[in-house]
């Protein structure tokens, strides 16, 4: 074996062959690449050169109007956002869809409830909260037969497109979406399309007809409509698609069937991903099976990304009902922590910083394990500034940023890499070199944990190097080389955080 420009030394030990890499070349190549590619570093790697660019539709978040926005919706929101960010970064075309629960018998109840307990002012100022309160009140009254009848009546009018009823429903829906958009903005999340069960009411009747025409729809003795999914056609596995009274089921298979078929026609996607909790795995399995039976071979390209349940997420006011409660809670706890920390400097906008750092804490606590695992949520653990938390990532990013500010943050091009030979510098460089592999792994299994553990390690390595390789007081050449190293680390840290849905802060 001969040495070359890359391998500077080869030696044999007992049962091993040792290769020493040319460290100057390592430093030069990595730093040039990171600073040249900027936000596209890692994505431009040859690992991705054979991956075809695709059209992806991702359905995530999907809360129900007038019902609790529970913590599962928060998980779906941040997981779906991560998958969409990753796909966009890798050059795919992504459509983000929020599929609202905006139809069904509960709107009969809600309509009656609003006529009885509703308040137009409250509806305008805080629609989600007011509709939820009305829904709770009317649910208590719903034991009464008369109320039940009125609710059925209201919903029937909705289905018949009675103008007055429909306009009230539309008001509930529009105001709720407006409110959701405002809250999603705080999360840094946006959607290209808000659709919902209501859009597919008529189409779902067409789907039932298609199932019937293809001989897939069977009626039970009770009159419900089912599709046989068993291998031997012995009904050992089946899916119910129609109630005995002919109305569409809630979470209606045929509504979801209609939505899937419609999206294929509209977006002609290569892959469609549904992000929901694992209790719905069965539902999606059935959905994909029925589509296949209907002769849609693209059903193979549908995917359900499922996640586990979160326990113990409570705010100081008690149980989480609104997403906004969680965001306010994390912001106020973070503000408190920042105020009591000795290191906190005067920050221009403490509220905004607390919000971004708090959000990082939520996201990292959620993304550290496998998505399919349940976990116990803990505010204290999430908001610790030391240890493997989102707060630590933000703190590292802010420190590296202020280092650049202090020493002039000009783009460093001509650096003497011979000054970066210390073990702590090499560790950071080697880690930066691995970034594309981590992105590749996450792109294969759609798990954010690979990126999370990469960024936490990067932050620890950078923190050590920050201590042992001072910029201040070093010879100009050495200072410049080190500054370049820290700039590269901060750049990759920021890229990774953004993919996860975190906005890096520059001071805290």
XYZ file of C-alpha atoms in Angstrom:
508
model
C 0.000 0.000 0.000
C 1.369 3.401 -0.981
C 0.635 6.723 0.689
C -0.957 9.470 -1.393
C -2.371 12.981 -1.012
C -5.156 11.736 1.260
C -3.441 9.039 3.328
C -0.233 10.380 4.850
C 0.888 7.298 6.744
C 0.162 3.559 6.786
C 1.410 1.279 9.523
C 0.650 -2.276 10.573
C 0.052 -3.274 14.176
C -0.837 -6.695 15.621
C -3.779 -7.747 13.440
C -4.552 -4.186 12.305
C -3.606 -1.822 9.522
C -3.644 1.848 10.534
C -4.252 4.659 8.092
C -3.473 8.245 9.017
C -5.415 10.828 7.044
C -3.730 13.996 5.880
C -5.243 16.339 8.461
C -4.499 19.533 6.605
C -6.380 18.186 3.612
C -9.264 17.186 5.898
C -9.459 20.689 7.382
C -9.157 22.404 4.031
C -11.741 20.239 2.236
C -14.362 20.307 4.987
C -14.143 24.036 5.702
C -14.210 24.974 2.019
C -17.198 22.723 1.389
C -19.210 23.944 4.401
C -18.618 27.610 3.687
C -19.137 27.239 -0.062
C -22.381 25.220 0.096
C -23.856 27.197 2.989
C -27.421 26.092 3.667
C -27.091 23.330 1.053
C -24.127 21.656 2.758
C -24.744 17.920 3.109
C -27.657 18.000 0.694
C -25.319 18.390 -2.300
C -23.505 15.193 -1.305
C -23.092 12.428 -3.869
C -25.094 10.213 -1.501
C -28.180 11.935 -2.918
C -27.048 12.070 -6.540
C -29.021 8.958 -7.529
C -32.163 9.829 -5.551
C -34.919 10.855 -7.988
C -36.714 14.154 -7.310
C -40.310 13.444 -6.396
C -43.674 15.030 -5.694
C -44.773 14.346 -2.153
C -48.086 15.083 -0.460
C -47.892 15.170 3.331
C -50.996 15.268 5.475
C -50.353 16.279 9.072
C -51.707 18.076 12.155
C -55.401 17.635 11.232
C -57.238 18.829 14.338
C -61.030 18.674 14.787
C -62.863 21.973 14.890
C -64.487 22.571 18.306
C -62.712 19.613 19.897
C -59.514 19.586 21.937
C -56.285 20.163 20.086
C -54.599 17.424 22.067
C -50.924 16.700 22.352
C -51.129 14.113 19.576
C -51.958 16.940 17.187
C -48.851 18.803 18.355
C -46.732 15.714 17.659
C -48.318 15.267 14.249
C -47.660 18.957 13.499
C -43.946 18.993 14.344
C -43.254 15.547 12.844
C -45.070 16.388 9.601
C -43.276 19.721 9.424
C -39.895 17.994 9.852
C -40.625 15.477 7.071
C -41.775 18.277 4.760
C -38.666 20.410 5.552
C -36.357 17.476 4.911
C -38.007 16.609 1.594
C -37.904 20.239 0.431
C -34.217 20.508 1.393
C -33.501 17.409 -0.694
C -35.116 19.004 -3.724
C -38.510 17.291 -3.710
C -41.736 19.142 -4.432
C -43.923 19.057 -1.339
C -47.601 19.858 -0.753
C -48.510 20.245 2.930
C -52.138 19.437 3.695
C -54.077 19.999 6.900
C -57.111 17.721 6.765
C -59.578 19.168 9.264
C -62.290 17.302 11.133
C -64.952 19.763 10.000
C -67.990 17.577 9.327
C -70.139 14.938 10.971
C -72.782 14.700 13.670
C -70.771 16.835 16.084
C -71.582 19.812 13.856
C -75.243 19.142 14.400
C -74.614 19.421 18.125
C -72.350 22.420 17.730
C -74.909 24.250 15.592
C -77.663 23.711 18.143
C -75.243 24.615 20.938
C -74.294 27.866 19.255
C -77.935 28.835 18.756
C -78.424 28.228 22.460
C -75.194 29.379 24.150
C -73.235 31.118 21.403
C -71.889 34.631 21.450
C -70.927 36.333 18.160
C -68.326 38.603 19.780
C -66.584 35.716 21.536
C -66.689 33.705 18.333
C -64.784 36.456 16.548
C -62.236 37.164 19.283
C -61.373 33.566 20.279
C -63.170 31.097 18.021
C -61.402 27.902 19.089
C -61.960 28.529 22.767
C -65.547 29.679 22.379
C -66.600 26.801 20.095
C -65.027 24.345 22.495
C -66.908 25.858 25.469
C -70.174 25.739 23.512
C -69.479 22.135 22.517
C -68.867 21.113 26.146
C -72.074 22.847 27.283
C -74.254 21.298 24.608
C -72.736 17.870 25.193
C -74.012 18.026 28.775
C -77.456 18.841 27.437
C -77.276 16.149 24.764
C -78.661 13.452 27.059
C -82.007 15.043 26.358
C -83.866 13.427 23.420
C -85.160 16.766 22.180
C -81.598 18.143 21.863
C -80.511 14.997 20.017
C -83.328 15.441 17.523
C -82.469 19.115 16.987
C -78.821 18.162 16.384
C -79.784 15.509 13.830
C -82.032 18.057 12.204
C -79.259 20.663 12.037
C -76.833 18.173 10.511
C -79.409 17.017 7.975
C -79.908 20.630 6.905
C -76.134 20.933 6.548
C -76.038 17.859 4.325
C -78.888 19.323 2.260
C -76.930 22.592 1.945
C -79.546 24.753 3.664
C -78.173 28.278 3.248
C -78.551 29.595 6.772
C -77.149 26.455 8.419
C -74.295 26.281 5.942
C -73.345 29.904 6.476
C -73.104 29.380 10.248
C -70.958 26.265 9.709
C -68.765 28.166 7.248
C -68.251 30.900 9.832
C -67.124 28.319 12.428
C -64.734 26.833 9.899
C -63.254 30.048 8.480
C -62.706 31.681 11.864
C -61.122 28.495 13.207
C -58.733 28.241 10.275
C -57.757 31.887 10.667
C -56.949 31.217 14.310
C -55.026 28.035 13.453
C -52.932 29.896 10.882
C -51.955 32.449 13.532
C -50.938 29.726 16.000
C -49.122 27.621 13.398
C -47.138 30.733 12.552
C -45.802 30.754 16.112
C -44.672 27.184 15.509
C -43.051 28.172 12.221
C -45.420 25.852 10.351
C -47.483 26.574 7.237
C -49.849 24.583 5.030
C -50.412 24.778 1.297
C -53.924 23.492 1.602
C -56.606 23.289 4.269
C -59.026 20.602 3.234
C -61.398 18.584 5.337
C -64.022 15.927 5.513
C -66.618 18.445 4.340
C -64.984 18.668 0.894
C -65.522 15.014 0.179
C -69.150 14.527 1.168
C -70.478 14.292 -2.381
C -67.389 12.522 -3.657
C -67.701 9.879 -0.961
C -71.046 8.874 -2.429
C -69.279 8.390 -5.778
C -66.715 6.182 -4.040
C -69.480 3.990 -2.586
C -70.863 3.652 -6.100
C -67.430 2.664 -7.423
C -67.079 0.061 -4.660
C -70.493 -1.255 -5.594
C -69.736 -1.354 -9.325
C -66.508 -3.255 -8.668
C -68.450 -5.763 -6.557
C -66.461 -4.862 -3.432
C -69.312 -3.483 -1.305
C -71.206 -6.022 0.780
C -74.220 -5.330 2.980
C -74.490 -6.955 6.401
C -77.822 -8.101 7.834
C -77.906 -4.861 9.836
C -77.532 -2.888 6.634
C -74.017 -1.531 7.157
C -71.723 -1.514 4.140
C -68.426 -3.407 4.403
C -65.433 -4.326 2.240
C -63.925 -7.806 2.695
C -60.144 -7.532 3.153
C -59.373 -11.176 3.967
C -57.127 -13.370 1.812
C -59.593 -16.253 1.676
C -62.600 -13.984 1.307
C -64.065 -15.333 4.568
C -64.603 -11.877 6.171
C -61.917 -12.652 8.782
C -60.773 -9.075 8.104
C -63.107 -6.373 6.829
C -63.595 -2.635 6.874
C -66.878 -0.842 7.504
C -67.455 1.949 5.012
C -71.104 2.858 5.447
C -73.582 3.223 8.298
C -76.893 1.403 8.078
C -78.725 4.707 7.550
C -76.527 5.430 4.528
C -74.822 8.496 6.039
C -71.069 8.720 5.785
C -69.146 7.371 8.759
C -67.108 9.726 10.910
C -63.362 9.252 10.074
C -65.240 7.784 7.183
C -63.268 5.353 5.211
C -64.980 6.546 2.101
C -64.235 10.200 2.895
C -60.558 9.290 3.222
C -60.808 7.120 0.114
C -62.354 10.021 -1.769
C -59.623 12.366 -0.485
C -56.820 10.010 -1.559
C -58.263 9.530 -5.044
C -58.917 13.241 -5.450
C -55.368 14.167 -4.399
C -53.924 11.730 -6.897
C -55.966 13.377 -9.659
C -55.057 16.848 -8.471
C -51.384 16.546 -7.523
C -50.286 13.354 -9.335
C -47.901 12.674 -6.476
C -45.135 10.050 -6.255
C -45.592 9.505 -2.543
C -48.299 10.407 -0.020
C -47.505 10.405 3.673
C -50.030 10.485 6.517
C -48.649 11.540 9.910
C -50.890 10.389 12.793
C -50.574 8.511 16.061
C -50.167 4.770 16.037
C -53.726 4.075 17.211
C -54.733 4.781 13.604
C -52.361 2.237 12.036
C -55.186 -0.209 11.440
C -57.311 2.427 9.770
C -54.582 3.311 7.270
C -53.776 -0.320 6.584
C -57.426 -0.817 5.639
C -57.490 2.371 3.605
C -54.467 1.307 1.534
C -55.866 -2.221 1.108
C -59.230 -0.964 -0.180
C -57.502 1.387 -2.648
C -55.495 -1.578 -3.913
C -58.648 -3.701 -4.302
C -60.192 -0.842 -6.275
C -57.340 -1.243 -8.743
C -55.261 1.800 -7.741
C -51.712 0.475 -7.828
C -50.419 3.805 -6.471
C -51.742 2.662 -3.072
C -48.300 1.008 -2.713
C -46.774 4.480 -2.585
C -48.930 5.655 0.326
C -47.224 5.635 3.682
C -48.399 6.033 7.274
C -45.772 7.551 9.567
C -47.061 6.760 13.025
C -45.886 8.006 16.412
C -46.333 7.069 20.049
C -48.295 8.816 22.759
C -47.056 11.549 25.055
C -47.914 11.302 28.720
C -47.844 14.008 31.353
C -48.181 17.112 29.194
C -50.045 19.513 31.457
C -49.872 23.268 31.715
C -50.118 25.186 34.993
C -53.793 25.716 34.235
C -54.308 21.978 34.026
C -55.016 19.751 31.083
C -53.902 20.837 27.623
C -56.896 21.833 25.544
C -55.437 24.300 23.086
C -52.140 24.283 21.281
C -51.744 27.895 22.279
C -51.710 26.906 25.972
C -48.619 24.805 25.338
C -46.860 27.585 23.433
C -47.659 30.170 26.120
C -46.557 27.814 28.863
C -43.214 26.991 27.287
C -42.581 30.677 26.623
C -43.365 31.792 30.175
C -41.299 29.001 31.758
C -38.386 29.844 29.485
C -38.653 33.570 30.309
C -38.516 32.663 33.983
C -35.425 30.501 33.488
C -33.719 33.217 31.449
C -34.469 35.849 34.078
C -32.971 33.748 36.856
C -29.852 32.722 34.881
C -26.746 34.729 35.745
C -25.360 34.599 32.217
C -28.323 36.166 30.444
C -27.328 39.441 28.824
C -29.753 42.164 27.880
C -31.751 40.700 24.999
C -33.554 42.889 22.476
C -36.735 40.829 22.449
C -36.831 38.406 25.399
C -40.376 37.220 24.588
C -39.441 36.165 21.099
C -36.197 34.540 22.220
C -38.013 32.638 24.972
C -40.540 31.437 22.417
C -37.874 30.132 20.000
C -35.765 28.524 22.706
C -38.854 27.020 24.353
C -39.998 25.589 21.051
C -36.555 24.053 20.508
C -36.907 22.425 23.936
C -40.283 20.911 23.002
C -39.072 19.651 19.650
C -35.816 18.085 20.872
C -37.519 16.328 23.785
C -40.009 14.916 21.284
C -37.492 13.934 18.597
C -34.789 12.316 20.698
C -36.203 8.802 20.562
C -37.901 6.704 17.916
C -41.135 8.360 16.828
C -43.066 5.168 17.529
C -42.084 5.218 21.232
C -44.390 6.650 23.858
C -42.645 8.996 26.264
C -43.244 10.809 29.514
C -43.146 14.563 28.986
C -41.314 16.642 31.576
C -41.116 20.430 31.523
C -38.086 20.483 33.815
C -36.147 18.003 31.742
C -37.061 19.720 28.476
C -35.977 23.156 29.677
C -32.638 22.263 31.280
C -29.822 24.344 29.879
C -27.219 21.616 30.360
C -27.540 18.146 28.953
C -29.036 16.972 25.704
C -31.799 19.525 25.266
C -33.033 22.047 22.729
C -31.977 24.796 25.141
C -28.391 23.533 24.928
C -28.490 23.596 21.110
C -29.801 27.163 21.083
C -27.236 28.223 23.701
C -24.385 26.745 21.625
C -25.641 28.474 18.486
C -25.915 31.831 20.278
C -22.397 31.494 21.763
C -20.813 30.671 18.418
C -22.709 33.547 16.845
C -21.471 36.057 19.404
C -17.921 34.771 18.889
C -18.239 35.700 15.207
C -19.724 39.098 16.087
C -16.868 39.841 18.476
C -14.139 39.017 15.985
C -15.663 40.407 12.830
C -17.847 38.007 10.887
C -16.353 38.432 7.429
C -16.405 35.403 5.136
C -13.114 33.671 5.809
C -11.656 32.188 2.680
C -7.899 32.165 2.932
C -7.143 30.205 6.071
C -3.936 28.505 7.103
C -5.264 25.030 7.936
C -1.927 23.992 9.453
C -3.173 25.909 12.531
C -6.063 23.428 13.013
C -4.223 20.274 14.004
C -5.295 19.933 17.658
C -7.372 16.819 18.503
C -10.377 18.982 19.512
C -10.319 20.769 16.149
C -9.999 17.477 14.263
C -12.966 16.006 16.190
C -15.192 18.886 15.065
C -13.986 18.589 11.454
C -14.543 14.843 11.319
C -18.019 15.284 12.733
C -18.878 17.983 10.167
C -17.797 15.547 7.461
C -20.480 13.059 8.590
C -23.446 15.378 8.193
C -24.531 14.043 4.790
C -24.678 10.445 6.100
C -27.002 11.533 8.871
C -29.277 13.372 6.453
C -29.299 10.277 4.276
C -30.341 8.034 7.157
C -33.154 10.387 8.128
C -34.309 10.603 4.518
C -34.499 6.786 4.391
C -36.526 6.112 7.544
C -38.019 9.619 8.157
C -36.802 9.535 11.785
C -35.540 12.887 13.123
C -33.524 11.276 15.936
C -30.442 10.777 13.712
C -30.233 14.529 13.112
C -30.959 15.314 16.768
C -28.167 13.148 18.118
C -25.791 14.475 15.447
C -26.504 18.106 16.447
C -26.182 17.378 20.171
C -22.770 15.756 19.587
C -21.729 18.664 17.367
C -22.692 21.079 20.151
C -20.706 19.131 22.758
C -17.626 18.975 20.491
C -17.923 22.683 19.694
C -18.277 23.516 23.410
C -15.061 21.623 24.206
C -13.187 23.248 21.300
C -14.493 26.655 22.415
C -12.747 26.119 25.760
C -9.474 24.624 24.531
C -8.980 26.629 21.329
C -9.388 30.300 22.251
C -9.715 32.849 19.494
C -9.010 35.812 21.741
C -5.328 36.317 22.457
C -4.111 33.869 19.809
C -1.775 34.768 16.955
C -3.747 36.343 14.067
C -3.280 33.334 11.797
C -4.360 30.864 14.491
C -7.297 33.065 15.561
C -8.522 33.274 11.982
C -8.320 29.517 11.415
C -10.209 28.796 14.642
C -12.825 31.378 13.835
C -13.351 29.662 10.506
C -13.798 26.306 12.279
C -16.416 27.752 14.657
C -18.189 29.482 11.803
C -18.492 26.160 9.962
C -19.814 24.430 13.093
C -22.411 27.147 13.622
C -23.511 27.002 10.002
C -24.130 23.237 10.084
C -25.797 23.497 13.497
C -28.190 26.140 12.134
C -28.977 24.060 9.009
C -29.828 20.997 11.078
C -31.949 22.949 13.552
C -33.984 24.510 10.736
C -34.731 21.084 9.271
C -36.142 20.032 12.644
C -38.386 23.107 12.661
C -36.280 25.157 15.094
C -35.368 28.814 14.496
C -31.803 29.330 15.752
C -31.413 32.328 18.086
C -28.412 34.627 17.992
C -28.524 35.715 21.639
C -29.861 34.301 24.881
